[in-house]
PDB file of C-alpha atoms and ligand atoms in Angstrom:
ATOM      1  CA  UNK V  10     179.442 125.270 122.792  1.00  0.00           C
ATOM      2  CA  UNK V  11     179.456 128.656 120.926  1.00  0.00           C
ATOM      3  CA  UNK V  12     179.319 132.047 122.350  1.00  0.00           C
ATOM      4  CA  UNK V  13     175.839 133.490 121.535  1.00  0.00           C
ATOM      5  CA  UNK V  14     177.436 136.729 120.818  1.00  0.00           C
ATOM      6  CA  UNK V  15     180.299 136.281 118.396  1.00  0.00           C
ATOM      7  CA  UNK V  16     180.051 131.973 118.058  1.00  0.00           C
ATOM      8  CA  UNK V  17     183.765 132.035 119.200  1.00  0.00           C
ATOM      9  CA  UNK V  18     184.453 128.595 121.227  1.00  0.00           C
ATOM     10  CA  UNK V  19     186.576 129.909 123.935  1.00  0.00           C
ATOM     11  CA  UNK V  20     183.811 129.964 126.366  1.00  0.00           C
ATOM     12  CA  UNK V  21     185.118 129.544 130.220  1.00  0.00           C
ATOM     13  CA  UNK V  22     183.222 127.309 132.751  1.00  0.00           C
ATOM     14  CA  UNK V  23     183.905 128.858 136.105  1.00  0.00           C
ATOM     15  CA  UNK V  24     182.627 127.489 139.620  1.00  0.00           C
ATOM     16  CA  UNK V  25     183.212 129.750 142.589  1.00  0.00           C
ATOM     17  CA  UNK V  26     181.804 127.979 145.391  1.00  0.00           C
ATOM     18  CA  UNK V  27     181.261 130.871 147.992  1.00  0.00           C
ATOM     19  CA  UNK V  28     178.479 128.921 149.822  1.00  0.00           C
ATOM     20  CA  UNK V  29     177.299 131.427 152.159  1.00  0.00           C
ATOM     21  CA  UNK V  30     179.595 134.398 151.986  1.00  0.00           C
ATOM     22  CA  UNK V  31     178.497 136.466 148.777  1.00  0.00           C
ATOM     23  CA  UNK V  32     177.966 139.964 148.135  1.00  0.00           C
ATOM     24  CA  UNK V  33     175.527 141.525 145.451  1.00  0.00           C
ATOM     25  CA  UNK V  34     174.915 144.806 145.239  1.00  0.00           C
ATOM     26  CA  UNK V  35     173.075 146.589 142.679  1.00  0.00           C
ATOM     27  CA  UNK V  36     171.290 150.224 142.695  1.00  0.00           C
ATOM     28  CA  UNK V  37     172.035 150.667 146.260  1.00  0.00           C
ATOM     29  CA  UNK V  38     170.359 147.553 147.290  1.00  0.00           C
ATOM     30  CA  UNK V  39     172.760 144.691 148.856  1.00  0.00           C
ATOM     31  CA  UNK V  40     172.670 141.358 150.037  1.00  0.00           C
ATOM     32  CA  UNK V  41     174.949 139.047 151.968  1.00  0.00           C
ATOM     33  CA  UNK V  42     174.875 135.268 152.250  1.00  0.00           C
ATOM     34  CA  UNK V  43     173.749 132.555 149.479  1.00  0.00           C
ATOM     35  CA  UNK V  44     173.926 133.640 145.919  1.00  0.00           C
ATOM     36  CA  UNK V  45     170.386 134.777 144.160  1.00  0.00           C
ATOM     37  CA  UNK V  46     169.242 132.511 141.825  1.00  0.00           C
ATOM     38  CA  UNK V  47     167.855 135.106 139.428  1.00  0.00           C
ATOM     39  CA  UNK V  48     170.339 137.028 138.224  1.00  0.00           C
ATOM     40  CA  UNK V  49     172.165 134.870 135.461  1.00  0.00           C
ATOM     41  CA  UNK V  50     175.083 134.033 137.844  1.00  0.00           C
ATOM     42  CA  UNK V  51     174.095 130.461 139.348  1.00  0.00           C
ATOM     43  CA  UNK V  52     172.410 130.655 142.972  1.00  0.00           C
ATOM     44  CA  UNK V  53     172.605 129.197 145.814  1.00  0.00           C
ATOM     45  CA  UNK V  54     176.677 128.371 147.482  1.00  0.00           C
ATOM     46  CA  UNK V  55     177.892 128.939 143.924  1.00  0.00           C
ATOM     47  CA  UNK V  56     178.737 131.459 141.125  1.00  0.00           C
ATOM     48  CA  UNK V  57     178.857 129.537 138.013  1.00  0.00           C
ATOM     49  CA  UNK V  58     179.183 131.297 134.726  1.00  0.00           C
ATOM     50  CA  UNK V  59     179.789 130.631 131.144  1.00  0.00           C
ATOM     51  CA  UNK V  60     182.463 133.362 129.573  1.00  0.00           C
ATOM     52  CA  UNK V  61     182.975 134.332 126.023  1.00  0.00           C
ATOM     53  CA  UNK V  62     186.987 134.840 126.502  1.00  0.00           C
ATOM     54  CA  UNK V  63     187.013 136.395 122.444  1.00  0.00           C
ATOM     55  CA  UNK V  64     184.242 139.267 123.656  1.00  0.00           C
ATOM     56  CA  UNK V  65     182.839 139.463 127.142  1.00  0.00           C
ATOM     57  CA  UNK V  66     179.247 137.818 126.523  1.00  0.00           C
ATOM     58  CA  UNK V  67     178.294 135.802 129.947  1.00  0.00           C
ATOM     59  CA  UNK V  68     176.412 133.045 128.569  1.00  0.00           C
ATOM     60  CA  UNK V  69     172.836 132.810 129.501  1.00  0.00           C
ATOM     61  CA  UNK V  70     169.472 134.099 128.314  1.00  0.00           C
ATOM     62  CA  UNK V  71     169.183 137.975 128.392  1.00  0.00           C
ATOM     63  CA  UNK V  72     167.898 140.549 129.212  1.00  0.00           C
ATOM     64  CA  UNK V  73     166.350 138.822 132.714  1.00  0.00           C
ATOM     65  CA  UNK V  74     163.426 139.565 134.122  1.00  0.00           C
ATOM     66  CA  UNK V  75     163.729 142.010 137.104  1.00  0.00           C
ATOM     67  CA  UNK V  76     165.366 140.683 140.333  1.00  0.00           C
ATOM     68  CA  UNK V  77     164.512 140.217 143.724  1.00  0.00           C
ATOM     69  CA  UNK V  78     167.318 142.501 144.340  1.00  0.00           C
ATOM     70  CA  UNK V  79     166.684 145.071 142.148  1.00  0.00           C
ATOM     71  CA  UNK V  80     162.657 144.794 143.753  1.00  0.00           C
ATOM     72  CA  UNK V  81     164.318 145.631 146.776  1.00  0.00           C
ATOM     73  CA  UNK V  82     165.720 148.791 145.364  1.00  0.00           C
ATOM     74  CA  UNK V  83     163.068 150.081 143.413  1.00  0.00           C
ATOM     75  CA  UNK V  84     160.910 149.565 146.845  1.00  0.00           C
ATOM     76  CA  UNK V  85     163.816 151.580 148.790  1.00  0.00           C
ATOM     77  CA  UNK V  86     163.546 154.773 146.404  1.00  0.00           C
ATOM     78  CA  UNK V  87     160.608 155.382 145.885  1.00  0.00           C
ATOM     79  CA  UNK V  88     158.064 154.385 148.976  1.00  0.00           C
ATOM     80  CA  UNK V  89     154.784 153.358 146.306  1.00  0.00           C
ATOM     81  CA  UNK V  90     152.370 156.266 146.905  1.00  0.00           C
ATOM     82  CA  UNK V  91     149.027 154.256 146.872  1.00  0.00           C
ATOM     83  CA  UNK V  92     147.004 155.306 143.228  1.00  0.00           C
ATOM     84  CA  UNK V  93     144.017 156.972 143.548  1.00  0.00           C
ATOM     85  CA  UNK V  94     141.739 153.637 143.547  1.00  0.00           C
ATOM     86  CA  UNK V  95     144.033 152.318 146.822  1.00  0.00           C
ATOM     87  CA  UNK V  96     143.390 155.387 148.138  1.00  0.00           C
ATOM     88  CA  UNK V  97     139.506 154.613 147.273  1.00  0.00           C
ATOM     89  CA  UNK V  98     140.027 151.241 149.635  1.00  0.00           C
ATOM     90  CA  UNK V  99     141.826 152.775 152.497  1.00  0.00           C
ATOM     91  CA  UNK V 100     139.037 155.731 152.528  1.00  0.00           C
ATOM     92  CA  UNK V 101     136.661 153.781 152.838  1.00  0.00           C
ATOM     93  CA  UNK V 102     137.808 151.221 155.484  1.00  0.00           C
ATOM     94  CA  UNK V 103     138.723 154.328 157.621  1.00  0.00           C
ATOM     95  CA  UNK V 104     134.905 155.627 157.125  1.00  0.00           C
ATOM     96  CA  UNK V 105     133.383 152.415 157.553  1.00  0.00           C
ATOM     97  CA  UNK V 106     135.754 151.006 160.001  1.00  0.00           C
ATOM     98  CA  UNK V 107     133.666 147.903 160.483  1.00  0.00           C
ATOM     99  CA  UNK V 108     136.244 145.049 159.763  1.00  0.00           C
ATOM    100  CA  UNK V 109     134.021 143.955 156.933  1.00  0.00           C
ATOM    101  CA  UNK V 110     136.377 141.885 154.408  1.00  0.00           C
ATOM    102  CA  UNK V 111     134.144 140.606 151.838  1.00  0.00           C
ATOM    103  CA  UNK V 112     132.969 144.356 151.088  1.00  0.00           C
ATOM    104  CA  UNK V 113     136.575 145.534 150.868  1.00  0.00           C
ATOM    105  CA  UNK V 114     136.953 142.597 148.496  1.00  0.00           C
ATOM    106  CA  UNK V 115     134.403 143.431 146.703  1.00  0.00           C
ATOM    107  CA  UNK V 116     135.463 146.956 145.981  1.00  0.00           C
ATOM    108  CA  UNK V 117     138.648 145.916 144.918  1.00  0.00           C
ATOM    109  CA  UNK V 118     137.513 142.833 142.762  1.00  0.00           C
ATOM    110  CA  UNK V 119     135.250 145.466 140.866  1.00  0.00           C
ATOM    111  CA  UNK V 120     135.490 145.706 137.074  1.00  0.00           C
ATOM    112  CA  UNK V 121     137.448 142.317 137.820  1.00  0.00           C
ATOM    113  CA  UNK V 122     135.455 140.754 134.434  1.00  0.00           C
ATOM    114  CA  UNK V 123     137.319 143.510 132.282  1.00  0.00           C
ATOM    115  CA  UNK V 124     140.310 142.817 133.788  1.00  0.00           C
ATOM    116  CA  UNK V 125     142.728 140.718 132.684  1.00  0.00           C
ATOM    117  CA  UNK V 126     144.588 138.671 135.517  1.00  0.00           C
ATOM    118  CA  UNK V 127     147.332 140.366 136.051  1.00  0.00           C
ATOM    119  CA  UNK V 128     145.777 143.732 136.628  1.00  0.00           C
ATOM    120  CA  UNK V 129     143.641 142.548 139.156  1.00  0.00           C
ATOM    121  CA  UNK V 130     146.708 140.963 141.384  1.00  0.00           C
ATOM    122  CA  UNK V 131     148.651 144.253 140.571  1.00  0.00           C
ATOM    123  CA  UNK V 132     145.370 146.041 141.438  1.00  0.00           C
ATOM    124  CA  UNK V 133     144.707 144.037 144.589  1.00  0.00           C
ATOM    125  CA  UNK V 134     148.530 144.247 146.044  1.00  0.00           C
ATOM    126  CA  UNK V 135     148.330 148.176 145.231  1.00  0.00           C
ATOM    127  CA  UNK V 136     145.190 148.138 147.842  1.00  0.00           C
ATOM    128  CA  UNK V 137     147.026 145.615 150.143  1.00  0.00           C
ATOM    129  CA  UNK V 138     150.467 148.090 150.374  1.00  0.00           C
ATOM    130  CA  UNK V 139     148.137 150.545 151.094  1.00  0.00           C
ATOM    131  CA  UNK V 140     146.494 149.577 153.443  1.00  0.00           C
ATOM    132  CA  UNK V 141     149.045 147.513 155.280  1.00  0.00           C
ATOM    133  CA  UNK V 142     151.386 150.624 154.950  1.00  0.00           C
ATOM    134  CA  UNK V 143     148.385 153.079 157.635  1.00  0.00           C
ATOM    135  CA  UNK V 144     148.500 152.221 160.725  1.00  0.00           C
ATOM    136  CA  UNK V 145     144.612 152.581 160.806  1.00  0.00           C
ATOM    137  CA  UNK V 146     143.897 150.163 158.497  1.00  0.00           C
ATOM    138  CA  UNK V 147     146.869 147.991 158.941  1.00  0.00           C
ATOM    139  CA  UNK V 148     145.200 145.221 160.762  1.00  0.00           C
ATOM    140  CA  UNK V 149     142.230 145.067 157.515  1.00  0.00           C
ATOM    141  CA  UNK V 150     145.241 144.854 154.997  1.00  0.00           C
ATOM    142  CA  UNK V 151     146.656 141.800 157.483  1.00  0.00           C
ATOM    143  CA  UNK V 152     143.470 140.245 157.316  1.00  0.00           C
ATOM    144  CA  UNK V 153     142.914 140.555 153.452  1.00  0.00           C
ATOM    145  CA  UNK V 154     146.244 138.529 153.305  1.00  0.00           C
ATOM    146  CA  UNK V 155     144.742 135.923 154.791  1.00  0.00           C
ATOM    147  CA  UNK V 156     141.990 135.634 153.801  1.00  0.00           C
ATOM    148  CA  UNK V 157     143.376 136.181 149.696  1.00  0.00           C
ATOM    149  CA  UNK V 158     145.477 132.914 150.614  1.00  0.00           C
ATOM    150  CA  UNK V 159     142.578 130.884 149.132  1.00  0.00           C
ATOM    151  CA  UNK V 160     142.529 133.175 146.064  1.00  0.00           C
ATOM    152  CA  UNK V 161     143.530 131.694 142.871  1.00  0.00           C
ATOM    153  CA  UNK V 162     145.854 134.102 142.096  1.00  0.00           C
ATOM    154  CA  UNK V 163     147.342 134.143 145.173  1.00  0.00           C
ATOM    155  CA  UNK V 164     150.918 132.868 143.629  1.00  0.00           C
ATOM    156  CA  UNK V 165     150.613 136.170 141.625  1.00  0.00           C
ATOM    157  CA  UNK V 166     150.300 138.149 144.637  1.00  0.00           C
ATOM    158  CA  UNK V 167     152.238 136.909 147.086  1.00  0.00           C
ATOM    159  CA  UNK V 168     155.810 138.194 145.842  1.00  0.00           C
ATOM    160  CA  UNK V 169     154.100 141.581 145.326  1.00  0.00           C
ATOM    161  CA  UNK V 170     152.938 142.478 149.053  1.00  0.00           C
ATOM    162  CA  UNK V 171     155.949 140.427 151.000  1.00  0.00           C
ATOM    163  CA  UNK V 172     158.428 142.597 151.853  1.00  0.00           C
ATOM    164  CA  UNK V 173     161.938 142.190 151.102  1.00  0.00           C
ATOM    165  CA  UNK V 174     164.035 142.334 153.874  1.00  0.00           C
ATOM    166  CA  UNK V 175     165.387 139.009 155.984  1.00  0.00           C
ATOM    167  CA  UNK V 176     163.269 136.850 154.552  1.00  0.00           C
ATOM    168  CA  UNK V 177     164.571 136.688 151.411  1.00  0.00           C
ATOM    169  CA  UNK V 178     167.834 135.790 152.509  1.00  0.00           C
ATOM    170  CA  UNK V 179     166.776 132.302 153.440  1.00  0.00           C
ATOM    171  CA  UNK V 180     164.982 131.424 150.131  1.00  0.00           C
ATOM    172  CA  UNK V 181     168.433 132.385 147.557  1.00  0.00           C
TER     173      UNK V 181
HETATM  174 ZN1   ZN U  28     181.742 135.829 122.335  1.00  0.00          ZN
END
């Protein structure tokens, strides 16, 4: 194979297997154990990586989307002040304080024809960290969750609203 840099063909394979005893670190956030599988380097008990030996290029496709790690420290710095529509949501479950899902729903789904898909997940996690994050209306942000299981776009907003922290390390 070629380097997709400079085409030279002195491109190293190397396999470190470090099964379980790896350490990332990047922006101040860390992480011990199995090697992530998102950041270009292999994943999983292994570093495996294709080097250009003529100029430096790691094989791969770049640039990579952001990482799980690199969530993790973007989370750490700055704590997400909720935008002035999760605000909105938390308001108003603190007023009504009735446990009524489907209307919180329904205030966040609003507008949801104009919106493309995406917005609406980000839209909907923004409410769910918001609410999640006061302990007032913690337990209505909880039961959102559920309930948003059986949304369609659940996939979507799943890695949005779970919080990085031990769990991760089991799914590298
Ligand atoms: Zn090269």
């Amino acid at each position: 194979m070629n380097c997709i840099r400079c085409a030279s063909r002195r491109i190293l394979t190397a396999n470190a297997h470090c099964k379980d005893l790896g350490y990332f670190e990047i922006n101040g956030a860390s992480h011990d154990g199995y090697v992530p599988d998102d950041l270009g380097i292999g994943g999983g008990d292994g570093v495996d990586i294709l080097l250009c030996l003529d100029c430096g290029q790691l094989q791969g496709v770049w640039p990579l989307p952001q990482s799980k790690l690199e969530r993790k420290a973007t989370k750490r710095d700055t704590p997400p002040a909720p935008s002035q529509f999760a605000q909105s949501i938390v308001d108003h479950v603190i007023s009504t304080n009735d446990g009524n899902v489907g209307a919180v729903i329904a205030l966040m789904m609003e507008g949801w024809l104009t919106s493309t898909g995406d917005e609406i997940v980000q839209r909907v996690a923004e409410c769910i960290q918001a609410l999640t994050v006061d302990p007032r209306t913690n337990a209505m942000g909880m039961q959102l969750i559920e309930v948003l299981q059986a949304w369609e776009h659940w996939c979507k907003l799943e890695p949005l609203i779970s919080e990085d922290g031990d769990e991760d390390e089991e799914s590298y």
